[in-house]
Short mmCIF file of C-alpha atoms in Angstrom, two decimals:
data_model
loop_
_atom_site.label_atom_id
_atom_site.label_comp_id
_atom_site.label_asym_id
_atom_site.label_seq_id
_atom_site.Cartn_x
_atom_site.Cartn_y
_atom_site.Cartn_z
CA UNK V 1 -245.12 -66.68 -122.52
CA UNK V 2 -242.46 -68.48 -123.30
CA UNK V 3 -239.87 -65.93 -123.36
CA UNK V 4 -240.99 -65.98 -119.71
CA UNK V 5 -239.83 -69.74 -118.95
CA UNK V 6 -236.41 -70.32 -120.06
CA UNK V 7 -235.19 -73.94 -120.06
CA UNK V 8 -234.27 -74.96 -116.31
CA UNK V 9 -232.62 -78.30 -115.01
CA UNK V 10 -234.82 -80.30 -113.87
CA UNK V 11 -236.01 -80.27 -110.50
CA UNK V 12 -237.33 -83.03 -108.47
CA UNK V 13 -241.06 -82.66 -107.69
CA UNK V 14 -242.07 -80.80 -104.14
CA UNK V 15 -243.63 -84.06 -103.12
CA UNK V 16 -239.99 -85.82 -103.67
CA UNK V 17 -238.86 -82.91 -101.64
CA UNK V 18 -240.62 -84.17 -98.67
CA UNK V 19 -240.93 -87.26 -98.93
CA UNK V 20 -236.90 -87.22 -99.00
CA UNK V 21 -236.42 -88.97 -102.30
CA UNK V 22 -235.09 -85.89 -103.82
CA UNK V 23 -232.01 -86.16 -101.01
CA UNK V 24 -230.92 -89.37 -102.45
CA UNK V 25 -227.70 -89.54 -104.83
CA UNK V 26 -226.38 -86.86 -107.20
CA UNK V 27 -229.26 -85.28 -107.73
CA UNK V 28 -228.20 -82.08 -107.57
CA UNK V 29 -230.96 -79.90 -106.14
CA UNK V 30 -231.54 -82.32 -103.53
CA UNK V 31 -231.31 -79.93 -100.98
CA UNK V 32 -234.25 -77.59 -101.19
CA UNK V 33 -232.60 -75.39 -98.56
CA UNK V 34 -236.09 -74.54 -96.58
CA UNK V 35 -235.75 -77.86 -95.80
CA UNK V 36 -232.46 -79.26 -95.54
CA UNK V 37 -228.90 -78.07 -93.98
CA UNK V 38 -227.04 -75.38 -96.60
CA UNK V 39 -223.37 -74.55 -95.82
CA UNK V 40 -223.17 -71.11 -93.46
CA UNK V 41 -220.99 -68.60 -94.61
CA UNK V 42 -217.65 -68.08 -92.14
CA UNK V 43 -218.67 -64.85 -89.62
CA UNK V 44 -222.48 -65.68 -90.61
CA UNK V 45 -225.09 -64.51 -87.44
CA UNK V 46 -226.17 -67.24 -85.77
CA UNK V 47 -229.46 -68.50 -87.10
CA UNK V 48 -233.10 -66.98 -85.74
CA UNK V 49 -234.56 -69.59 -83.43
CA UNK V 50 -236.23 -72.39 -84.61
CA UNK V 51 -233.64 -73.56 -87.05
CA UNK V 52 -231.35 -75.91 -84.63
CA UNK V 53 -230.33 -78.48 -87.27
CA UNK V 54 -230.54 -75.80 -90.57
CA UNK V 55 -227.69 -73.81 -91.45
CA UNK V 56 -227.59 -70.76 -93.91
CA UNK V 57 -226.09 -70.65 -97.14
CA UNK V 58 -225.26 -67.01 -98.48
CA UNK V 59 -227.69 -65.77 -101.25
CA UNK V 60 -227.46 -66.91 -104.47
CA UNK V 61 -227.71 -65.40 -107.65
CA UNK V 62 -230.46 -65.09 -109.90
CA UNK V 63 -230.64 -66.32 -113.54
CA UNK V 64 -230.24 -63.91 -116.04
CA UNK V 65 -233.75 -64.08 -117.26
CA UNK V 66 -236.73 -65.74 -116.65
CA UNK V 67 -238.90 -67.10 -113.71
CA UNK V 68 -237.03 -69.55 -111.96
CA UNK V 69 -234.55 -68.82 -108.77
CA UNK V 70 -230.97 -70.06 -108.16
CA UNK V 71 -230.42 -72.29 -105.49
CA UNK V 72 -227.03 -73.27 -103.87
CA UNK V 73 -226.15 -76.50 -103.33
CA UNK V 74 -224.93 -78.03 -100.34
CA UNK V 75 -221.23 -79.31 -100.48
CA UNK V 76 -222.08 -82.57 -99.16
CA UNK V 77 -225.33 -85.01 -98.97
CA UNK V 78 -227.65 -83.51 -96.69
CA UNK V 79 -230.62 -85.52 -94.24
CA UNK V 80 -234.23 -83.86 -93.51
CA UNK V 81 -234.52 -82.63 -90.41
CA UNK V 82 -237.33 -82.09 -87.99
CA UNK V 83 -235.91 -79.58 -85.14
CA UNK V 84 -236.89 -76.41 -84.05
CA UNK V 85 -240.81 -75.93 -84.15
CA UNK V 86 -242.25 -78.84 -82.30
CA UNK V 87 -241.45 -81.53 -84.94
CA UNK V 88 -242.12 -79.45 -87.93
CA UNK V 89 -239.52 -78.51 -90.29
CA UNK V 90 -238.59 -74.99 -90.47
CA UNK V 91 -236.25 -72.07 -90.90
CA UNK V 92 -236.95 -68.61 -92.02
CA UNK V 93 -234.60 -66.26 -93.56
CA UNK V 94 -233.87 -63.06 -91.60
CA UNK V 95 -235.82 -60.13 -92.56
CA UNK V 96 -233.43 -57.73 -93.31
CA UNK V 97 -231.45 -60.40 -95.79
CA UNK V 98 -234.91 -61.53 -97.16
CA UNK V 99 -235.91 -58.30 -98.47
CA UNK V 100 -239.39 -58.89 -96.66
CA UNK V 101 -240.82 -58.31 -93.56
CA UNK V 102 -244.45 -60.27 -93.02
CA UNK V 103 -244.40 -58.95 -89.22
CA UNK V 104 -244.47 -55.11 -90.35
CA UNK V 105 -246.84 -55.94 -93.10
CA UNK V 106 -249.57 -57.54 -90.85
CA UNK V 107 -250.31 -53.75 -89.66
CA UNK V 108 -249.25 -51.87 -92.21
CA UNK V 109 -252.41 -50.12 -93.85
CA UNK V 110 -251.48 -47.58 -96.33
CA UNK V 111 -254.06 -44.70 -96.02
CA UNK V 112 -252.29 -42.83 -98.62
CA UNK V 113 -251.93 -38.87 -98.88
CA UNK V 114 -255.07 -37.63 -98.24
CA UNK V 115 -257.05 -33.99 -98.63
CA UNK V 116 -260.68 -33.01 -99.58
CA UNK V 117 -262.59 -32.24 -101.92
CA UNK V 118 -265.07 -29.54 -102.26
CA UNK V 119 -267.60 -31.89 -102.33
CA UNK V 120 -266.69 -32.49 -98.92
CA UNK V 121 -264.95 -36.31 -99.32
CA UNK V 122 -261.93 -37.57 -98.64
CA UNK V 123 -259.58 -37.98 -101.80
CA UNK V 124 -256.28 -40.69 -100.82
CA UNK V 125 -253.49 -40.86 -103.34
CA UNK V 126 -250.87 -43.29 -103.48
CA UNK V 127 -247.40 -43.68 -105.70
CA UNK V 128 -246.99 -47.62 -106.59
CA UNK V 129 -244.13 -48.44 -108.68
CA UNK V 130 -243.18 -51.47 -109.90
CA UNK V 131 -239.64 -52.21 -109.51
CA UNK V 132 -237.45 -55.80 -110.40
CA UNK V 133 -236.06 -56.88 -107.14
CA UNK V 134 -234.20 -59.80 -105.43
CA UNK V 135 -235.41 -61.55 -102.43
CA UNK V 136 -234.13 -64.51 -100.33
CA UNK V 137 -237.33 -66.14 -99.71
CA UNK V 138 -235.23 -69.37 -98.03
CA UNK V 139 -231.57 -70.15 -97.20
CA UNK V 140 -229.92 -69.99 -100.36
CA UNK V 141 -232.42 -69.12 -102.50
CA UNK V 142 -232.90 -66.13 -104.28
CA UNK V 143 -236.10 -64.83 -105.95
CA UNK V 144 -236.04 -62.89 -108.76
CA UNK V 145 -239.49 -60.77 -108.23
CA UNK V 146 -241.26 -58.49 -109.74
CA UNK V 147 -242.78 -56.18 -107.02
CA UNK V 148 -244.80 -53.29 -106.21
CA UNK V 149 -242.85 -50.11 -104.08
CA UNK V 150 -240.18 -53.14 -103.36
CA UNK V 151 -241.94 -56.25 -101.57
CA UNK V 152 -243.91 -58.60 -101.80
CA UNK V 153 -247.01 -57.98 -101.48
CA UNK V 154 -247.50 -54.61 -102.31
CA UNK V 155 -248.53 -51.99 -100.21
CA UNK V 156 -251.97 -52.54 -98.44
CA UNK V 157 -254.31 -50.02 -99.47
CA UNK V 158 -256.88 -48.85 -96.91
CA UNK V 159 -259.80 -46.42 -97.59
CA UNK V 160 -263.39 -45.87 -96.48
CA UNK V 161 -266.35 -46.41 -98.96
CA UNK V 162 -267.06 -43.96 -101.23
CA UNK V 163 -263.87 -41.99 -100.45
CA UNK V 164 -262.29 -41.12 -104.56
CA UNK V 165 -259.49 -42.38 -105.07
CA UNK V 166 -256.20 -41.63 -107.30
CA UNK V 167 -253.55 -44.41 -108.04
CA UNK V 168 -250.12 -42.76 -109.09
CA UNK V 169 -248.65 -45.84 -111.06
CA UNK V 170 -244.98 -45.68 -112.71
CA UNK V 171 -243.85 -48.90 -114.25
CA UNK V 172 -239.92 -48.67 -113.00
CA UNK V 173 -239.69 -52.70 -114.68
CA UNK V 174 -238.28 -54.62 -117.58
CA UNK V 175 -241.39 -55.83 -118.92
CA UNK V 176 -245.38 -53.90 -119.02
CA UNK V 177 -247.64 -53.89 -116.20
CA UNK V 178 -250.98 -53.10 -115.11
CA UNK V 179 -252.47 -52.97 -111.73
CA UNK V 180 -255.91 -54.18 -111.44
CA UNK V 181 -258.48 -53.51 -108.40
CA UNK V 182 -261.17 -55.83 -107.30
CA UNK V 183 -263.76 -53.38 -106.95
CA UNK V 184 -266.44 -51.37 -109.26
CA UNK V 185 -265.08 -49.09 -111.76
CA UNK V 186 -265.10 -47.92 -115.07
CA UNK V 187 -263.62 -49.93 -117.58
CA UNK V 188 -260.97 -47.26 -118.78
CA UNK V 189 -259.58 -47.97 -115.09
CA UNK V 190 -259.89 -51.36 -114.80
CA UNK V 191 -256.11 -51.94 -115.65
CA UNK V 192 -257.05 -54.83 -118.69
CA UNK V 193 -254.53 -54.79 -121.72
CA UNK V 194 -256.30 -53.01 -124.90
CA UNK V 195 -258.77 -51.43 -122.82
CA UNK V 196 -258.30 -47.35 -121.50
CA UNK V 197 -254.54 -46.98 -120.72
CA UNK V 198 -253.90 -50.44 -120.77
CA UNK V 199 -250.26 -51.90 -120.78
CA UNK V 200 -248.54 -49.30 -119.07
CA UNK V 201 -245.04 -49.75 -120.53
CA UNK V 202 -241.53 -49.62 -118.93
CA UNK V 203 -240.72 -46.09 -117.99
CA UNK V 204 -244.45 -44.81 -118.47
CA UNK V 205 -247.00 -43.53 -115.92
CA UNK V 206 -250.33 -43.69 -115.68
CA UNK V 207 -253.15 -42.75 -112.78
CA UNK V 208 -256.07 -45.07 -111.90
CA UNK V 209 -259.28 -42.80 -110.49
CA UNK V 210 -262.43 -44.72 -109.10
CA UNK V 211 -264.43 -44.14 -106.07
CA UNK V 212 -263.91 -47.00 -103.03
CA UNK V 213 -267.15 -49.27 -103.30
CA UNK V 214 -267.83 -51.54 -102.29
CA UNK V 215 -266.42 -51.95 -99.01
CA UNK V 216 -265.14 -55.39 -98.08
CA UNK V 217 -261.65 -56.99 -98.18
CA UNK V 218 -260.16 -56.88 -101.32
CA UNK V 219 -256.99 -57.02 -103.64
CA UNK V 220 -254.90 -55.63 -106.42
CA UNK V 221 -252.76 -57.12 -109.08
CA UNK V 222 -251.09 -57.05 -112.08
CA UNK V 223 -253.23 -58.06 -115.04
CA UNK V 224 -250.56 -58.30 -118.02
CA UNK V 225 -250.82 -61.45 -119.99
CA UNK V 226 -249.28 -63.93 -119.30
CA UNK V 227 -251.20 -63.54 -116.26
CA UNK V 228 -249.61 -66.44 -114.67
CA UNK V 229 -245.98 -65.20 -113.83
CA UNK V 230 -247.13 -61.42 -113.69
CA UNK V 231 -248.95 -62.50 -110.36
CA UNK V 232 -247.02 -65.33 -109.40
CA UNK V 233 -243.65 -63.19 -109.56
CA UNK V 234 -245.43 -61.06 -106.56
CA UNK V 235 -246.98 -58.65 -108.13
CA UNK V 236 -250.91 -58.13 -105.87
CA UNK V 237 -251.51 -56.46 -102.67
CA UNK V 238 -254.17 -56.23 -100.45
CA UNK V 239 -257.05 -53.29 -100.78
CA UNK V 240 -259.33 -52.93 -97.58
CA UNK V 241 -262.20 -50.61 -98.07
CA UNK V 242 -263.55 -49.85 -94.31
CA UNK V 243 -268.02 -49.67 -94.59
CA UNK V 244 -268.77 -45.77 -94.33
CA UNK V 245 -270.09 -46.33 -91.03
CA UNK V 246 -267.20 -48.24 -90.00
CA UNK V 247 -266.98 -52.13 -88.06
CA UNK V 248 -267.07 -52.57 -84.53
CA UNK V 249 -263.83 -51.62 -83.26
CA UNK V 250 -260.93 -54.35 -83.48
CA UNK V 251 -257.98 -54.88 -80.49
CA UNK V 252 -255.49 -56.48 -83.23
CA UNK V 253 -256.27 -55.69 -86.89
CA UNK V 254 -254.22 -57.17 -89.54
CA UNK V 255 -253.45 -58.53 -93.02
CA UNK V 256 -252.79 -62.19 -94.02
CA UNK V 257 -251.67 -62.52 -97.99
CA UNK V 258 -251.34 -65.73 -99.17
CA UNK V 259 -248.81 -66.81 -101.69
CA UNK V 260 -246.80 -68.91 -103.05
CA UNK V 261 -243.54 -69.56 -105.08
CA UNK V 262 -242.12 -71.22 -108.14
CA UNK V 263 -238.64 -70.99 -108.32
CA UNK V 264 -238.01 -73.48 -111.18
CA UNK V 265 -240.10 -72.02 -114.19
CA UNK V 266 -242.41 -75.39 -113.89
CA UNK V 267 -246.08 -75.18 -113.62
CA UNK V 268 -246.17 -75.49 -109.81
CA UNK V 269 -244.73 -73.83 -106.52
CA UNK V 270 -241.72 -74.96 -104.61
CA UNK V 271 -242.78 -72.76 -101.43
CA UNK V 272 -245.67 -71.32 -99.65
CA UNK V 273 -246.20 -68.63 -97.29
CA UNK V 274 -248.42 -65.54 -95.67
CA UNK V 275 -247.12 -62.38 -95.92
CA UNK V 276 -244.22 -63.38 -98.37
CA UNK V 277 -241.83 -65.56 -96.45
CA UNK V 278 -242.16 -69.38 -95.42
CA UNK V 279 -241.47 -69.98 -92.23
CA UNK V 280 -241.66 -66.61 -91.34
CA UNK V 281 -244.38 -67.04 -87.95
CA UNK V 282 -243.11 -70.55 -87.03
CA UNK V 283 -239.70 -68.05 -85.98
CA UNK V 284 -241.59 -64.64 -85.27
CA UNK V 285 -245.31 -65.68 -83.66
CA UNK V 286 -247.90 -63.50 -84.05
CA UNK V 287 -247.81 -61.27 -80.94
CA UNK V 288 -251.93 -61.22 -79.70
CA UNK V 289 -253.51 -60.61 -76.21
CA UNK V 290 -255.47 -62.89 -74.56
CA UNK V 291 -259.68 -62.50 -75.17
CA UNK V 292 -259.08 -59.35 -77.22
CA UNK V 293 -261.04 -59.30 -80.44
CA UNK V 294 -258.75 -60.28 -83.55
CA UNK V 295 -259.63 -59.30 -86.79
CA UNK V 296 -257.60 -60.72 -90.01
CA UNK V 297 -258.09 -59.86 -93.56
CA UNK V 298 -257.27 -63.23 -95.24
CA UNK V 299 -256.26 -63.15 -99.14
CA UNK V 300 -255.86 -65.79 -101.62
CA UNK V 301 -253.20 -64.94 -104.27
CA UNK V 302 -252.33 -68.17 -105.62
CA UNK V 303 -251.36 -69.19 -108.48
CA UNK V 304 -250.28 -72.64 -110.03
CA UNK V 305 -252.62 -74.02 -106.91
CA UNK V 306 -256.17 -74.08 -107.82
CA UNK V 307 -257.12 -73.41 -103.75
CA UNK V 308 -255.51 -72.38 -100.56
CA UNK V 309 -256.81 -72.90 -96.98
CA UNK V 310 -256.31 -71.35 -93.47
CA UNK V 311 -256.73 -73.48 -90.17
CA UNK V 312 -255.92 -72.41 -87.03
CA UNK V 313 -255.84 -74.32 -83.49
CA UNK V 314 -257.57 -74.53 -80.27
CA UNK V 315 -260.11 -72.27 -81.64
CA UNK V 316 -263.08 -71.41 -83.64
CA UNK V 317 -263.35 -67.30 -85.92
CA UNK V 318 -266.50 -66.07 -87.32
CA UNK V 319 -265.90 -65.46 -91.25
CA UNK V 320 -267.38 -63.31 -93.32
CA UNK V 321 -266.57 -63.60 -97.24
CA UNK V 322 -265.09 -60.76 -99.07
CA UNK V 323 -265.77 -58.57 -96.13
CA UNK V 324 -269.06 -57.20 -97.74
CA UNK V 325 -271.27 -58.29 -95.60
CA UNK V 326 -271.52 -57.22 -91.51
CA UNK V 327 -272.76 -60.44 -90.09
CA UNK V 328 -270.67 -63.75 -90.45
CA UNK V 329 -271.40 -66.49 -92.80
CA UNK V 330 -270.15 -69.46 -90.79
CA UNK V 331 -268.37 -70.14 -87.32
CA UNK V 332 -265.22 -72.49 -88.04
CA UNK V 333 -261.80 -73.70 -87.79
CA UNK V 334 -261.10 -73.82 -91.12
CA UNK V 335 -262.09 -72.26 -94.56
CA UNK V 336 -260.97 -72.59 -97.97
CA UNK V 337 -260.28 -70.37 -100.70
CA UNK V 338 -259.99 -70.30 -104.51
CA UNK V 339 -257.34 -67.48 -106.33
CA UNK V 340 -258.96 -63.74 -105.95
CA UNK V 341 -261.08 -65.23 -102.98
CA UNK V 342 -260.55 -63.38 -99.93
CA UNK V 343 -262.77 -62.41 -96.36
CA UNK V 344 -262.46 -61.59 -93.17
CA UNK V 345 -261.68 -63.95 -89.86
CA UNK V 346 -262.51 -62.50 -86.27
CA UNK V 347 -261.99 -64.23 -83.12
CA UNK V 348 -260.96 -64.27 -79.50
CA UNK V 349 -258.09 -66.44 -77.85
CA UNK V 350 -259.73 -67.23 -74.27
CA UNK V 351 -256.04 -69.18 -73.68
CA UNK V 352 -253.18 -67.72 -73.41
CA UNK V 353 -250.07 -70.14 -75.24
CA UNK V 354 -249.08 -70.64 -78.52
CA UNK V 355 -251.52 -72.14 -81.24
CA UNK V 356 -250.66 -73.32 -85.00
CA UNK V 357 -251.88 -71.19 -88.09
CA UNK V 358 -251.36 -72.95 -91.23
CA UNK V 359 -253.25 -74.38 -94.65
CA UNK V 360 -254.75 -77.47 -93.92
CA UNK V 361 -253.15 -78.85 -97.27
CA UNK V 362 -250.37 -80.23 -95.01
CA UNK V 363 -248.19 -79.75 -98.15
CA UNK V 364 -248.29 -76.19 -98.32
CA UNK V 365 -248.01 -76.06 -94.67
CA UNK V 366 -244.81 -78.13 -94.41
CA UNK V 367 -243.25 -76.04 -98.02
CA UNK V 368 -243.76 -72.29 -95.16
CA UNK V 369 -247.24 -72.17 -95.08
CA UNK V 370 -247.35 -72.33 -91.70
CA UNK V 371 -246.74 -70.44 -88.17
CA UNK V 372 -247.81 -69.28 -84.52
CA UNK V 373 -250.02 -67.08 -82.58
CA UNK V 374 -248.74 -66.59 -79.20
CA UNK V 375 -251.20 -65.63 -76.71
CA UNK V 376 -250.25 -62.99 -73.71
CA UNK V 377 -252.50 -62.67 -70.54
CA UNK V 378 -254.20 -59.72 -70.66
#
């Protein structure tokens, strides 16, 4: 594990970061650049809105090894600043320079290749690889991930209950990897070092085969020890198994991951988001039509935070945990979860405006845990 977390300068503490104590004197990395000005780049494009009073830096470079991401520091001392998103701090990097797109990955359910069997079911394959990437997940800083088919998260997987299914995994990294499903199985295919394939090493293949039960909302991840960084690096993905007889038809179905960042090697995250990128809805709102029925698969992926939360305004969702069952468990605001945890949210905006997402731990929310639904008539 250690050979994971190389020795880093040290960093102020995310608290310092907003309380604005980490701005103060030479300390270096006093501008995390989510939330303070970086210098922009001569010919740079103009910055997405939302981020008057935050310029962009150009992308770093990552370290040579380990877990932690390089940060470029501002020429000059640098103030907090509370522009752009009605008093919240803010700034997202553009999608096509972060590497990530949490817009296109709300909808994007992965049905895989599918064909039948002569048993009359549906067989889906997919091809996950695991591949070291890059990502600027905030001005100036570059992430040094470890990712399934290339983002973070990985591919949503979508299938119906009791459809078999075949998992074509390659391990394209630098270090071994598994990829674990919440779901029943046999053990050989539960993706646990020492156990059926196990540790699938770099440059070797290997094919998970289980049937999809039960159905509910669910996830994936790597399950290589140290367990810590092989998740926290961004390797999980969502894994929706639709009930055989299906749910009452959605207007706006979609996938909320939950994750966060730690981009010093410490023991805690320096950023938060859903869908892979802080800030990403405060400067792209979630487009949904007024009174049509809204149905979110919410997943709690974690790590160095023992619990995660989702809150959003001017409204109430029915929830229904893990997705396995087909009446709701509470009508709420807000709902916690612990790592793994995951359900499903469904509600109707009777307003049209915009209305606040975001953990009610304000200090995930104010480190890009945060964003917007904004409500059309219909």
């Amino acid at each position: 594990m250690d050979a994971l977390k190389p020795a880093m300068p040290k960093m102020p503490s995310r608290r310092a970061m907003l309380s604005g104590a980490a701005l103060s004197g030479a300390a270096a990395f006093a501008s995390v650049p989510a939330l303070a000005a970086i210098s922009k780049e001569p010919g740079e494009p103009a910055a997405p809105s939302g981020m008057a009073g935050m310029d962009h830096g150009g992308t770093a470079q990552p370290p040579a090894s380990g877990t932690g991401a390089n940060i470029s520091a501002p020429s000059q001392p640098m103030t907090m600043t509370q522009g752009g998103h009605a008093g919240f701090r803010g700034g997202s990097v553009p999608v096509d320079r972060a590497g990530i797109d949490p817009t296109a990955i709300l909808h994007d359910f992965d049905r895989g290749k599918t064909s039948t069997l002569p048993d009359g079911r549906t067989l889906r394959e997919w091809d996950i690889v695991t591949v070291d990437k890059d990502f600027e997940i905030a001005p100036g800083v570059t992430f040094p991930g470890w990712s399934y088919n290339g983002r973070i998260p990985g591919p949503t997987l979508w299938a119906k209950e009791g459809d078999a299914l075949k998992i074509h995994f390659t391990n394209a990294g630098a270090h071994p990897h598994t990829i674990h499903f919440h779901g029943i199985h046999t053990a050989e295919m539960d993706g646990t070092p020492g156990i059926g394939a196990g540790s699938i090493a770099p440059g070797q293949s290997f094919t998970y085969e289980f049937d999809a039960t039960p159905f509910g909302t669910h996830l994936y991840h790597c399950h290589q020890s140290p367990l810590a960084p092989h998740i926290a690096k961004g390797l999980y993905g969502g894994f929706i198994i639709e009930p055989k007889e299906g749910r009452p038809k959605a207007d706006n179905e979609m996938v909320m991951v939950m994750n966060g960042y730690n981009t010093d090697g410490g023991d805690d995250n320096e950023f938060y988001s859903v869908n892979g990128l802080p800030f990403h809805f405060m400067d792209y709102p979630v487009q949904v039509k007024q009174n049509e029925l809204v149905r979110i698969h919410l997943i709690n992926v974690l790590e160095y935070d023992p619990i995660n939360s989702f809150h959003v305004h001017g409204n109430f969702f029915h929830y229904y945990p893990t997705g396995t069952m087909l009446t709701p468990s509470e009508y709420t605001d807000t709902i916690s979860q612990m790592q793994g945890q995951r359900g499903i949210l469904e509600l109707r905006f009777p307003y049209a405006g915009k209305y606040m997402f975001h953990a009610h731990k304000t200090e995930f929310a104010e480190l890009g845990w945060m964003g917007f639904f904004e409500v059309s008539p219909s």
